[in-house]
PDB file of C-alpha atoms in Angstrom:
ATOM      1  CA  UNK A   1     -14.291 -30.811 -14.051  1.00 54.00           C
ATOM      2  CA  UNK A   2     -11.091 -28.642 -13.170  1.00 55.00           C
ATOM      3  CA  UNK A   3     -10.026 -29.416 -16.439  1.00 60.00           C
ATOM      4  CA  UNK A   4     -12.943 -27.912 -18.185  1.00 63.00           C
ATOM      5  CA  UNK A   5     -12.713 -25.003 -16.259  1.00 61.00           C
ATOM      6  CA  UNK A   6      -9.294 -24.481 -17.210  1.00 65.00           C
ATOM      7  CA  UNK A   7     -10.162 -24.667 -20.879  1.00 63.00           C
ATOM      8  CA  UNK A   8     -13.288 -22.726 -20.605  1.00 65.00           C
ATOM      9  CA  UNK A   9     -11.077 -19.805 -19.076  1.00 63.00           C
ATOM     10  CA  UNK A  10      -8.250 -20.228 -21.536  1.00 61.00           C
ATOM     11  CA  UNK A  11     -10.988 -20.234 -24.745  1.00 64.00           C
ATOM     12  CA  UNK A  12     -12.435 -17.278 -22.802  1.00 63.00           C
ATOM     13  CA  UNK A  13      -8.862 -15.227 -22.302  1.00 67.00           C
ATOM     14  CA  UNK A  14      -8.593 -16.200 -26.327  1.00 63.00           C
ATOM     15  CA  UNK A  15     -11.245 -14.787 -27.045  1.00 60.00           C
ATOM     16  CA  UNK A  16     -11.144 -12.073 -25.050  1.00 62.00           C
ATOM     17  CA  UNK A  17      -8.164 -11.117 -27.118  1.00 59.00           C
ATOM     18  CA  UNK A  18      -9.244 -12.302 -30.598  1.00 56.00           C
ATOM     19  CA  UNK A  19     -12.399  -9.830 -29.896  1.00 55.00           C
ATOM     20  CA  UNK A  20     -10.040  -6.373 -29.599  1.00 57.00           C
ATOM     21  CA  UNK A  21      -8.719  -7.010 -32.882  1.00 54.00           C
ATOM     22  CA  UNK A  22     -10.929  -8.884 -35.677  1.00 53.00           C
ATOM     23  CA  UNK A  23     -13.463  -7.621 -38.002  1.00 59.00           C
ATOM     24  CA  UNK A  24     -17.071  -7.643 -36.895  1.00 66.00           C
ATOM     25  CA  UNK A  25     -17.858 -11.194 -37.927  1.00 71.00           C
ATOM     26  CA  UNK A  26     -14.810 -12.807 -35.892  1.00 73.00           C
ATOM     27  CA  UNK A  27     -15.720 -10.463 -33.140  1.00 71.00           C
ATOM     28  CA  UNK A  28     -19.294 -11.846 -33.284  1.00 77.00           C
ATOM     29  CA  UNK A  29     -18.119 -15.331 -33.500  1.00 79.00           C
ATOM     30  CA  UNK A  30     -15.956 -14.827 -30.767  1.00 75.00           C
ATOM     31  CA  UNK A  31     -18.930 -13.391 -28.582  1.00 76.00           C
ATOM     32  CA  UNK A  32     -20.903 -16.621 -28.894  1.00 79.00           C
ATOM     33  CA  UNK A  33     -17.781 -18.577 -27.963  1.00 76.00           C
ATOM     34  CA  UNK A  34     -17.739 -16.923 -24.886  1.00 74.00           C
ATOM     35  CA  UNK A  35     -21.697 -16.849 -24.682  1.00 77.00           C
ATOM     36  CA  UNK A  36     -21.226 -20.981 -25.239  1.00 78.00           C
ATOM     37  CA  UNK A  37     -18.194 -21.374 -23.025  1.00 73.00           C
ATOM     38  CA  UNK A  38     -19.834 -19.418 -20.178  1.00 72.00           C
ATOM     39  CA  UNK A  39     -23.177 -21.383 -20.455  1.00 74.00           C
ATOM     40  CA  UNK A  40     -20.582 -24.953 -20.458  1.00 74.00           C
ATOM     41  CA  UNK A  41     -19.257 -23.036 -17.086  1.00 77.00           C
ATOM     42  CA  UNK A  42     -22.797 -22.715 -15.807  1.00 73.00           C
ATOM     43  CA  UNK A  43     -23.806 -26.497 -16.659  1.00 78.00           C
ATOM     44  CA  UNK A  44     -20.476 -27.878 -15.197  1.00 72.00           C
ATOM     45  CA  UNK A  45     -21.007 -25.886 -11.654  1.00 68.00           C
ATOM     46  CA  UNK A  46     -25.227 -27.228 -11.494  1.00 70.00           C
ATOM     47  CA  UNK A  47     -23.941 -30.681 -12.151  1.00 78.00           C
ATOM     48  CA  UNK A  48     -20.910 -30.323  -9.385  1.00 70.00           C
ATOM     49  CA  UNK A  49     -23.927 -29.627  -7.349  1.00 70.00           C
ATOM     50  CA  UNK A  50     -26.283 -31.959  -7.820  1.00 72.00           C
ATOM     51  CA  UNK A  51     -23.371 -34.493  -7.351  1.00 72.00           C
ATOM     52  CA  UNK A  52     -22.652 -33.055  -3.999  1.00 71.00           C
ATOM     53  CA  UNK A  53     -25.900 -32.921  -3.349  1.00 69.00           C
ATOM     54  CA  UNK A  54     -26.439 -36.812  -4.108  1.00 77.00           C
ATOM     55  CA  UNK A  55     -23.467 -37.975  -1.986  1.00 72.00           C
ATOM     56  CA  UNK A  56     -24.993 -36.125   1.034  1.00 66.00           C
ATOM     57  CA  UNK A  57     -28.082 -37.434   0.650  1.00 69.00           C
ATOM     58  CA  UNK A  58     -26.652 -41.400   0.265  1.00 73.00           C
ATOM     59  CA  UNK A  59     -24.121 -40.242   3.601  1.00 75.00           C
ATOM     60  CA  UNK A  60     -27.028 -39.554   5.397  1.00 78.00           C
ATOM     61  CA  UNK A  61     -29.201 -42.721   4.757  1.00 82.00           C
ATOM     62  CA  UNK A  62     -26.070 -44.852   5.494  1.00 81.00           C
ATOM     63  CA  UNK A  63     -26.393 -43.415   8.769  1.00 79.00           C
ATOM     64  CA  UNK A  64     -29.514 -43.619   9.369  1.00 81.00           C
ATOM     65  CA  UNK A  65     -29.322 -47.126   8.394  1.00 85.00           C
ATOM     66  CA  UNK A  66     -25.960 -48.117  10.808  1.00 83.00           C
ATOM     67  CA  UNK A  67     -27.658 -45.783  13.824  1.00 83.00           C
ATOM     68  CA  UNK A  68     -30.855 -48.069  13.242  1.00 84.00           C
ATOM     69  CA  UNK A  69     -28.547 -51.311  13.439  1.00 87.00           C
ATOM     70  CA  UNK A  70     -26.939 -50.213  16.245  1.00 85.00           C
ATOM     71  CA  UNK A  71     -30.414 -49.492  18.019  1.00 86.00           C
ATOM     72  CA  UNK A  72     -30.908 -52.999  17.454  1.00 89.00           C
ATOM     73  CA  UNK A  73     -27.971 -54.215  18.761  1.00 86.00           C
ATOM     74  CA  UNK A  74     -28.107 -52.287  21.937  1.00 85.00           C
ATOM     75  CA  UNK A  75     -31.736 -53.171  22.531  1.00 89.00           C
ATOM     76  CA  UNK A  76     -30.871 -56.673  21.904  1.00 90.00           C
ATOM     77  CA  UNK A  77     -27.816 -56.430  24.547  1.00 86.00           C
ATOM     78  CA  UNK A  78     -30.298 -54.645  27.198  1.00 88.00           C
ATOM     79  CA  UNK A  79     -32.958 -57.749  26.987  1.00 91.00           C
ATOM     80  CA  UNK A  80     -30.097 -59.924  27.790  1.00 89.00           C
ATOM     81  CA  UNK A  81     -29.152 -58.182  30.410  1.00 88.00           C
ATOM     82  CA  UNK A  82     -32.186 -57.856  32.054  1.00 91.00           C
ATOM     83  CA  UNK A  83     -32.385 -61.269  31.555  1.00 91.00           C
ATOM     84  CA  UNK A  84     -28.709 -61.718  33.562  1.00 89.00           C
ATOM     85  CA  UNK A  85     -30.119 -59.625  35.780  1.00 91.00           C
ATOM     86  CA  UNK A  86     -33.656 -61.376  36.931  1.00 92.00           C
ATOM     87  CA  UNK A  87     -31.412 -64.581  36.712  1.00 89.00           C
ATOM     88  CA  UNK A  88     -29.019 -62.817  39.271  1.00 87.00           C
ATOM     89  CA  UNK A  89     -31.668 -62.210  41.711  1.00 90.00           C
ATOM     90  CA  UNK A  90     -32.643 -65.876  41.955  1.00 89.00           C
ATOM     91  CA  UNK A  91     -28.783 -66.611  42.077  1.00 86.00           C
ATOM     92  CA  UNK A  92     -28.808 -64.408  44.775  1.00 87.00           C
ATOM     93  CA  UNK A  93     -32.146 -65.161  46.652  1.00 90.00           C
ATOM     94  CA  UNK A  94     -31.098 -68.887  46.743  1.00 89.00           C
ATOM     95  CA  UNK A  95     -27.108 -68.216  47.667  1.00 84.00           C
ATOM     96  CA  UNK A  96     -25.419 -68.619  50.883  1.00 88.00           C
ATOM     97  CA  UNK A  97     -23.858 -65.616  52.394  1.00 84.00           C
ATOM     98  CA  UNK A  98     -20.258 -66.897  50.913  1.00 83.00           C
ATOM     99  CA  UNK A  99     -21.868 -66.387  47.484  1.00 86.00           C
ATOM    100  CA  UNK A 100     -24.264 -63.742  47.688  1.00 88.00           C
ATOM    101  CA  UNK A 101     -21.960 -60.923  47.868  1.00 87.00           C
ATOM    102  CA  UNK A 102     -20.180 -62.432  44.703  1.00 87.00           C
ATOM    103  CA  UNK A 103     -23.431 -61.986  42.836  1.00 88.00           C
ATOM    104  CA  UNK A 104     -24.168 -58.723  44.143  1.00 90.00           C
ATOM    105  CA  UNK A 105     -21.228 -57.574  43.274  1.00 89.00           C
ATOM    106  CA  UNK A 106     -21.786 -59.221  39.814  1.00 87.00           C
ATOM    107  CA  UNK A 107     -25.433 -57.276  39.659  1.00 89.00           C
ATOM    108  CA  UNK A 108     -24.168 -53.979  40.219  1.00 91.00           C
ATOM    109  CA  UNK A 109     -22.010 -54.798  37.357  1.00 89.00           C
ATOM    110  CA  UNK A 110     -24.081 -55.296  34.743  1.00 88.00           C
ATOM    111  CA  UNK A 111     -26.762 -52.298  36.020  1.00 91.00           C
ATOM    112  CA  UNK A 112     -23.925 -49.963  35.448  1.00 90.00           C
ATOM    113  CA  UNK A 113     -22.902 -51.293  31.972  1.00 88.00           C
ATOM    114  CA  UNK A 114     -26.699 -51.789  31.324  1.00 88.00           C
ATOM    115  CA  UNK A 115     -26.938 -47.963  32.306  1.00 90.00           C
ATOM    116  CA  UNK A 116     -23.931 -47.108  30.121  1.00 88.00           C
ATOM    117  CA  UNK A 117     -25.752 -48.879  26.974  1.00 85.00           C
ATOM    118  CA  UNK A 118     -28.693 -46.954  27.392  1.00 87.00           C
ATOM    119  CA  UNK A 119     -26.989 -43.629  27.801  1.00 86.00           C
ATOM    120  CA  UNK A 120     -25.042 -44.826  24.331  1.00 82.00           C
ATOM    121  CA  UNK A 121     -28.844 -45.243  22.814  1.00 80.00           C
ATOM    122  CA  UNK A 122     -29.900 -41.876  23.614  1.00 81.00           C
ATOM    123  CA  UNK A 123     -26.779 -40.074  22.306  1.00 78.00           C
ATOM    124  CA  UNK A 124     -27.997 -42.198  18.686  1.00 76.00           C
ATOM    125  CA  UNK A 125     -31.255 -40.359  18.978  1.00 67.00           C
ATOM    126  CA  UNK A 126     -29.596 -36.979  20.001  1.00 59.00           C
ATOM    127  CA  UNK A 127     -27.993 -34.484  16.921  1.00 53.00           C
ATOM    128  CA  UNK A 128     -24.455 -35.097  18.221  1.00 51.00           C
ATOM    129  CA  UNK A 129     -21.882 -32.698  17.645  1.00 49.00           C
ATOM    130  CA  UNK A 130     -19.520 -35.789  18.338  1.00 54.00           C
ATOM    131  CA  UNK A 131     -18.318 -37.159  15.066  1.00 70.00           C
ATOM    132  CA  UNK A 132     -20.745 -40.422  14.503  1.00 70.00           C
ATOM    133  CA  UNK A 133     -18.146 -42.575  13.462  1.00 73.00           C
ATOM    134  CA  UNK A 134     -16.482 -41.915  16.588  1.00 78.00           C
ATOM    135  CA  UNK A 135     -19.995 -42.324  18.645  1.00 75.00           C
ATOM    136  CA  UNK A 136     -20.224 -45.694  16.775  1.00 75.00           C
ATOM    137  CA  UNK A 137     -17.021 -46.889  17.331  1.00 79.00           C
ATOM    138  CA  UNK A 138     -17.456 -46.015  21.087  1.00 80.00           C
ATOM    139  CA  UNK A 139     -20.622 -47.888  21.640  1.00 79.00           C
ATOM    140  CA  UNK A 140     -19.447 -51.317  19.251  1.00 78.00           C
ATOM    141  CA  UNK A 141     -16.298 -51.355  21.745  1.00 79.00           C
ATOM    142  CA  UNK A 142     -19.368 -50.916  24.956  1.00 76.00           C
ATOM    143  CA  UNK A 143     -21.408 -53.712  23.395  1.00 75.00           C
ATOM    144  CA  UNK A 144     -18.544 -55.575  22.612  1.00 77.00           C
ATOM    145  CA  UNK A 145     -17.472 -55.911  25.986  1.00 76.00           C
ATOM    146  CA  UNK A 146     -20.744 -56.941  27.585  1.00 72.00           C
ATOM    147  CA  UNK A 147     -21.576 -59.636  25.254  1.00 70.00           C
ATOM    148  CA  UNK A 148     -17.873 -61.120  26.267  1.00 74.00           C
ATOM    149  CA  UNK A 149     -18.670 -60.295  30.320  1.00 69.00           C
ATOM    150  CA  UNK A 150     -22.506 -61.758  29.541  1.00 65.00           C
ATOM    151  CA  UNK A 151     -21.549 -65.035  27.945  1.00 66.00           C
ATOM    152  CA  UNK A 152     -18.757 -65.369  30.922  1.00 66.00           C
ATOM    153  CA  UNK A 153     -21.209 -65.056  33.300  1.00 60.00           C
ATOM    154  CA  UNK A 154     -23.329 -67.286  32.047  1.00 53.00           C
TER     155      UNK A 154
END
């Protein structure tokens, strides 16, 4: 596209100075050069936008799509947990004093990283002004880490 602009201009400068000094049929001739290099000018720019326009529209349903996956994943991680979690309570109803504060300890755990997940989910729903690659990144490396502290609890 640069390149056509760059000829369009030249053709017009050419023109330009082919017009100043011809007879009346060059200097029409000339005119609807410039008429038809302008209108190529015109088509070029309405095509550079509906081009932009396009690969905004596919970013934004790629995110869409990726913050709907990671919905998923988090939801999916939060059953678990609460799983963990109601499996933790027996642990801990059942456990001798030795062990109870073990599980506790593992409890509160979990309800913090549960609580982190959750806060992750709603920042997906928000209109960040954090960069959403960065937000996605953030909350893979979050749900990363609990599946690997879930299955070693388990």
């Amino acid at each position: 596209m640069k390149k056509n602009v760059i000829a369009i201009a030249v053709m017009l400068t050419a023109g330009t100075m082919m017009f100043t000094g011809c007879s009346s049929s060059t200097k029409e001739e000339t005119r609807e050069a410039v008429e038809s290099a302008s209108d190529d000018i015109e088509r070029s720019v309405d095509e550079a936008k509906d081009d932009l326009n396009q690969a905004v529209d596919n970013s934004k349903e790629k995110i869409d799509t990726e913050k709907a996956e990671l919905r998923a994943s988090i939801n999916e991680s939060v059953n678990k947990m609460d799983q963990e979690l109601k499996e933790l309570d027996d642990k801990i109803k059942s456990a001798k004093a030795s062990e109870k504060a073990k599980w506790e300890k593992r409890k509160a755990e979990i309800t913090a990283e549960k609580n982190k997940l959750q806060t992750s989910l709603n920042k997906i729903g928000d209109d960040t002004k954090q960069n959403w690659n960065e937000l996605k990144s953030q909350i893979n490396d979050d749900l990363a880490k609990v599946k690997k502290d879930v299955r070693e609890t388990l």
